[in-house]
Backbone as JSON, one array per atom type, in Angstrom:
{
  "sequence": "GLALKGSPSLFCFSLIMTSTYEIDVIRYAMSRSTGIFGCDEYAVLSTDNETVIGNYEGEEVKTIHVPPAPITRSVDGTAGNAKLFIN",
  "N": [[0.8, -1.19, 0.0], [0.19, 2.36, -0.07], [2.62, 4.31, 1.44], [1.95, 5.99, 4.3], [2.97, 6.9, 6.66], [5.62, 6.72, 6.43], [8.42, 5.63, 4.42], [9.75, 2.63, 3.33], [6.3, 1.41, 3.16], [4.58, -0.07, 5.97], [3.09, -2.98, 7.13], [1.44, -4.23, 9.9], [0.59, -6.75, 12.32], [-1.32, -8.27, 14.95], [-1.85, -11.13, 16.86], [-4.32, -12.14, 18.92], [-5.85, -13.3, 22.0], [-9.05, -12.76, 22.8], [-10.29, -13.13, 25.21], [-8.55, -12.74, 27.24], [-5.98, -10.85, 29.01], [-4.77, -9.76, 26.81], [-6.41, -8.31, 25.07], [-6.71, -5.93, 26.43], [-4.11, -4.98, 26.31], [-3.88, -4.47, 23.56], [-5.86, -2.5, 23.29], [-4.71, -0.5, 24.88], [-2.37, 0.06, 23.42], [-3.61, 1.04, 21.12], [-4.8, 3.36, 22.13], [-2.6, 4.91, 22.5], [-1.43, 5.13, 20.07], [0.61, 3.35, 19.4], [2.77, 0.44, 18.91], [1.27, -1.92, 16.78], [-0.41, 0.0, 15.81], [1.1, 2.1, 15.06], [1.92, 1.63, 12.57], [1.63, 1.74, 8.92], [-0.58, 0.3, 7.96], [-2.72, -2.05, 9.64], [-3.73, -5.05, 11.4], [-5.85, -6.83, 13.6], [-5.86, -9.96, 14.72], [-7.65, -12.96, 15.61], [-8.52, -16.1, 17.09], [-10.9, -16.25, 18.27], [-14.42, -15.29, 18.23], [-15.49, -12.57, 16.07], [-14.62, -9.47, 17.41], [-15.29, -6.26, 18.67], [-12.84, -3.91, 19.1], [-12.48, -1.2, 19.54], [-12.43, 2.3, 18.65], [-10.38, 3.81, 16.23], [-8.68, 6.46, 14.89], [-11.09, 7.38, 13.78], [-12.26, 5.08, 12.76], [-13.92, 1.97, 13.23], [-12.43, -0.63, 14.98], [-12.05, -4.01, 14.59], [-11.58, -7.44, 15.49], [-10.18, -9.89, 13.29], [-11.27, -12.96, 12.31], [-9.37, -15.94, 12.52], [-8.52, -19.31, 11.63], [-8.26, -21.71, 14.27], [-5.38, -23.44, 15.62], [-3.62, -26.32, 16.79], [-1.76, -25.84, 19.77], [1.37, -26.68, 20.65], [4.25, -28.02, 22.4], [7.48, -27.02, 21.73], [10.68, -28.51, 20.8], [12.57, -27.16, 22.28], [11.22, -26.39, 24.5], [9.54, -24.19, 24.32], [6.49, -22.46, 23.3], [4.92, -24.17, 20.75], [3.72, -22.71, 18.35], [3.69, -21.97, 15.69], [2.11, -22.88, 13.53], [-0.35, -21.68, 14.07], [0.15, -19.0, 13.45], [0.7, -19.27, 10.77], [-1.75, -19.96, 9.75]],
  "CA": [[0.0, 0.0, 0.0], [0.83, 3.66, -0.06], [3.21, 4.64, 2.73], [1.41, 7.22, 4.84], [3.76, 7.33, 7.81], [7.03, 6.6, 6.1], [8.71, 4.82, 3.25], [8.63, 1.94, 2.72], [5.13, 1.23, 4.02], [4.72, -1.18, 6.9], [1.86, -3.62, 7.59], [1.68, -4.93, 11.16], [-0.56, -7.47, 12.85], [-1.19, -8.89, 16.27], [-2.76, -12.26, 17.06], [-4.66, -12.06, 20.35], [-6.98, -14.01, 22.58], [-9.87, -11.66, 23.32], [-10.78, -13.46, 26.55], [-7.43, -12.58, 28.17], [-5.42, -9.5, 29.16], [-4.22, -9.3, 25.54], [-7.28, -7.3, 24.49], [-6.39, -4.67, 27.1], [-2.83, -4.53, 25.76], [-4.17, -3.89, 22.24], [-6.58, -1.23, 23.51], [-3.75, 0.48, 25.38], [-1.55, 0.47, 22.27], [-4.46, 1.85, 20.25], [-5.0, 4.67, 22.76], [-1.33, 5.64, 22.44], [-0.92, 5.06, 18.68], [1.88, 2.63, 19.43], [2.68, -0.95, 18.47], [0.77, -2.09, 15.41], [-1.13, 1.21, 15.41], [2.08, 3.03, 14.53], [2.23, 1.19, 11.21], [0.78, 2.3, 7.88], [-1.79, -0.52, 8.0], [-2.64, -3.01, 10.74], [-4.84, -5.98, 11.57], [-5.89, -7.55, 14.86], [-6.35, -11.3, 14.41], [-8.02, -13.76, 16.77], [-9.26, -17.34, 16.83], [-12.21, -16.04, 18.88], [-15.39, -14.61, 17.37], [-15.18, -11.17, 15.78], [-14.8, -8.63, 18.59], [-14.98, -4.85, 18.48], [-11.77, -3.47, 20.0], [-12.72, 0.21, 19.82], [-12.32, 3.18, 17.49], [-9.05, 4.36, 16.02], [-8.66, 7.4, 13.77], [-12.42, 7.46, 13.2], [-12.7, 3.8, 12.22], [-14.13, 0.89, 14.19], [-11.43, -1.68, 14.88], [-12.57, -5.32, 14.96], [-10.68, -8.56, 15.22], [-10.43, -10.7, 12.11], [-11.2, -14.36, 12.73], [-8.48, -16.87, 11.83], [-8.76, -20.65, 12.13], [-7.36, -22.13, 15.34], [-4.43, -24.53, 15.36], [-3.15, -26.84, 18.08], [-0.53, -25.27, 20.33], [2.16, -27.77, 21.24], [5.5, -27.57, 23.01], [8.59, -27.31, 20.81], [11.77, -29.3, 21.39], [13.33, -26.34, 23.24], [10.37, -26.07, 25.63], [8.71, -23.0, 24.1], [5.21, -22.75, 22.66], [4.97, -24.54, 19.34], [2.52, -22.08, 17.81], [3.94, -21.46, 14.34], [0.97, -23.2, 12.68], [-1.38, -20.69, 14.32], [0.51, -17.8, 12.71], [0.63, -19.59, 9.35], [-3.17, -19.91, 9.38]],
  "C": [[0.85, 1.26, 0.0], [1.35, 3.96, 1.34], [2.7, 5.99, 3.2], [2.26, 7.78, 5.96], [5.24, 7.26, 7.54], [7.2, 5.76, 4.86], [9.86, 3.9, 3.58], [7.46, 1.81, 3.69], [5.3, -0.03, 4.86], [3.35, -1.67, 7.33], [2.2, -4.43, 8.83], [0.42, -5.66, 11.6], [-0.25, -7.99, 14.24], [-2.24, -9.98, 16.34], [-3.04, -12.33, 18.54], [-5.77, -13.04, 20.71], [-7.82, -12.95, 23.28], [-10.39, -11.92, 24.73], [-9.7, -13.3, 27.62], [-7.03, -11.1, 28.26], [-4.95, -8.93, 27.82], [-5.1, -8.23, 24.88], [-7.03, -5.94, 25.13], [-5.06, -4.1, 26.6], [-3.04, -3.86, 24.4], [-4.89, -2.55, 22.4], [-5.65, -0.14, 24.02], [-2.87, 0.99, 24.23], [-2.34, 1.37, 21.33], [-4.63, 3.26, 20.82], [-3.75, 5.54, 22.69], [-0.73, 5.71, 21.04], [0.45, 4.41, 18.62], [1.68, 1.19, 18.96], [2.19, -1.02, 17.04], [0.06, -0.85, 14.91], [-0.19, 2.33, 14.97], [2.47, 2.71, 13.1], [1.27, 1.83, 10.2], [-0.58, 1.59, 7.82], [-1.61, -1.54, 9.1], [-3.84, -3.93, 10.7], [-4.7, -6.62, 12.94], [-6.58, -8.87, 14.57], [-6.68, -12.04, 15.69], [-8.71, -15.03, 16.32], [-10.65, -17.27, 17.46], [-13.16, -15.41, 17.86], [-14.98, -13.16, 17.15], [-15.55, -10.32, 17.0], [-14.45, -7.19, 18.25], [-13.96, -4.45, 19.55], [-12.02, -2.04, 20.46], [-12.67, 1.0, 18.54], [-10.92, 3.76, 17.43], [-9.08, 5.21, 14.75], [-9.99, 7.4, 13.02], [-12.98, 6.17, 12.63], [-12.89, 2.78, 13.35], [-13.09, -0.2, 13.94], [-12.04, -2.97, 15.43], [-11.49, -6.37, 14.73], [-11.12, -9.24, 13.93], [-10.25, -12.15, 12.54], [-10.22, -15.15, 11.86], [-8.73, -18.26, 12.41], [-7.78, -21.01, 13.25], [-6.43, -23.24, 14.87], [-3.96, -25.04, 16.72], [-1.84, -26.18, 18.5], [0.17, -26.4, 21.06], [3.36, -27.18, 21.95], [6.63, -27.98, 22.07], [9.69, -28.06, 21.55], [12.58, -28.49, 22.4], [12.46, -25.85, 24.4], [9.52, -24.82, 25.48], [7.41, -23.41, 23.41], [5.42, -23.05, 21.18], [3.73, -24.0, 18.64], [2.69, -21.54, 16.39], [2.75, -21.71, 13.42], [-0.16, -22.18, 12.85], [-1.1, -19.43, 13.51], [0.47, -18.03, 11.2], [-0.82, -19.52, 8.87], [-3.56, -18.49, 9.06]]
}
């Protein structure tokens, strides 16, 4: 897309669980125009139902539903969640 805040343009996304503290983190970032809201374009993704996050720059911000994927444990003991981000 057209770079509105800088060149080159930057698209950012966040994958959240709306039933946890993560929705408050996104709302805080939105209120401060930081994080993904500092990018030229952004999307808030969730495996939960579509949820209204709030309003940003005159537009209603909603989550975009993505299919869930099993979260496993990787060989190094961290969350094996790559498939979720690929979806």
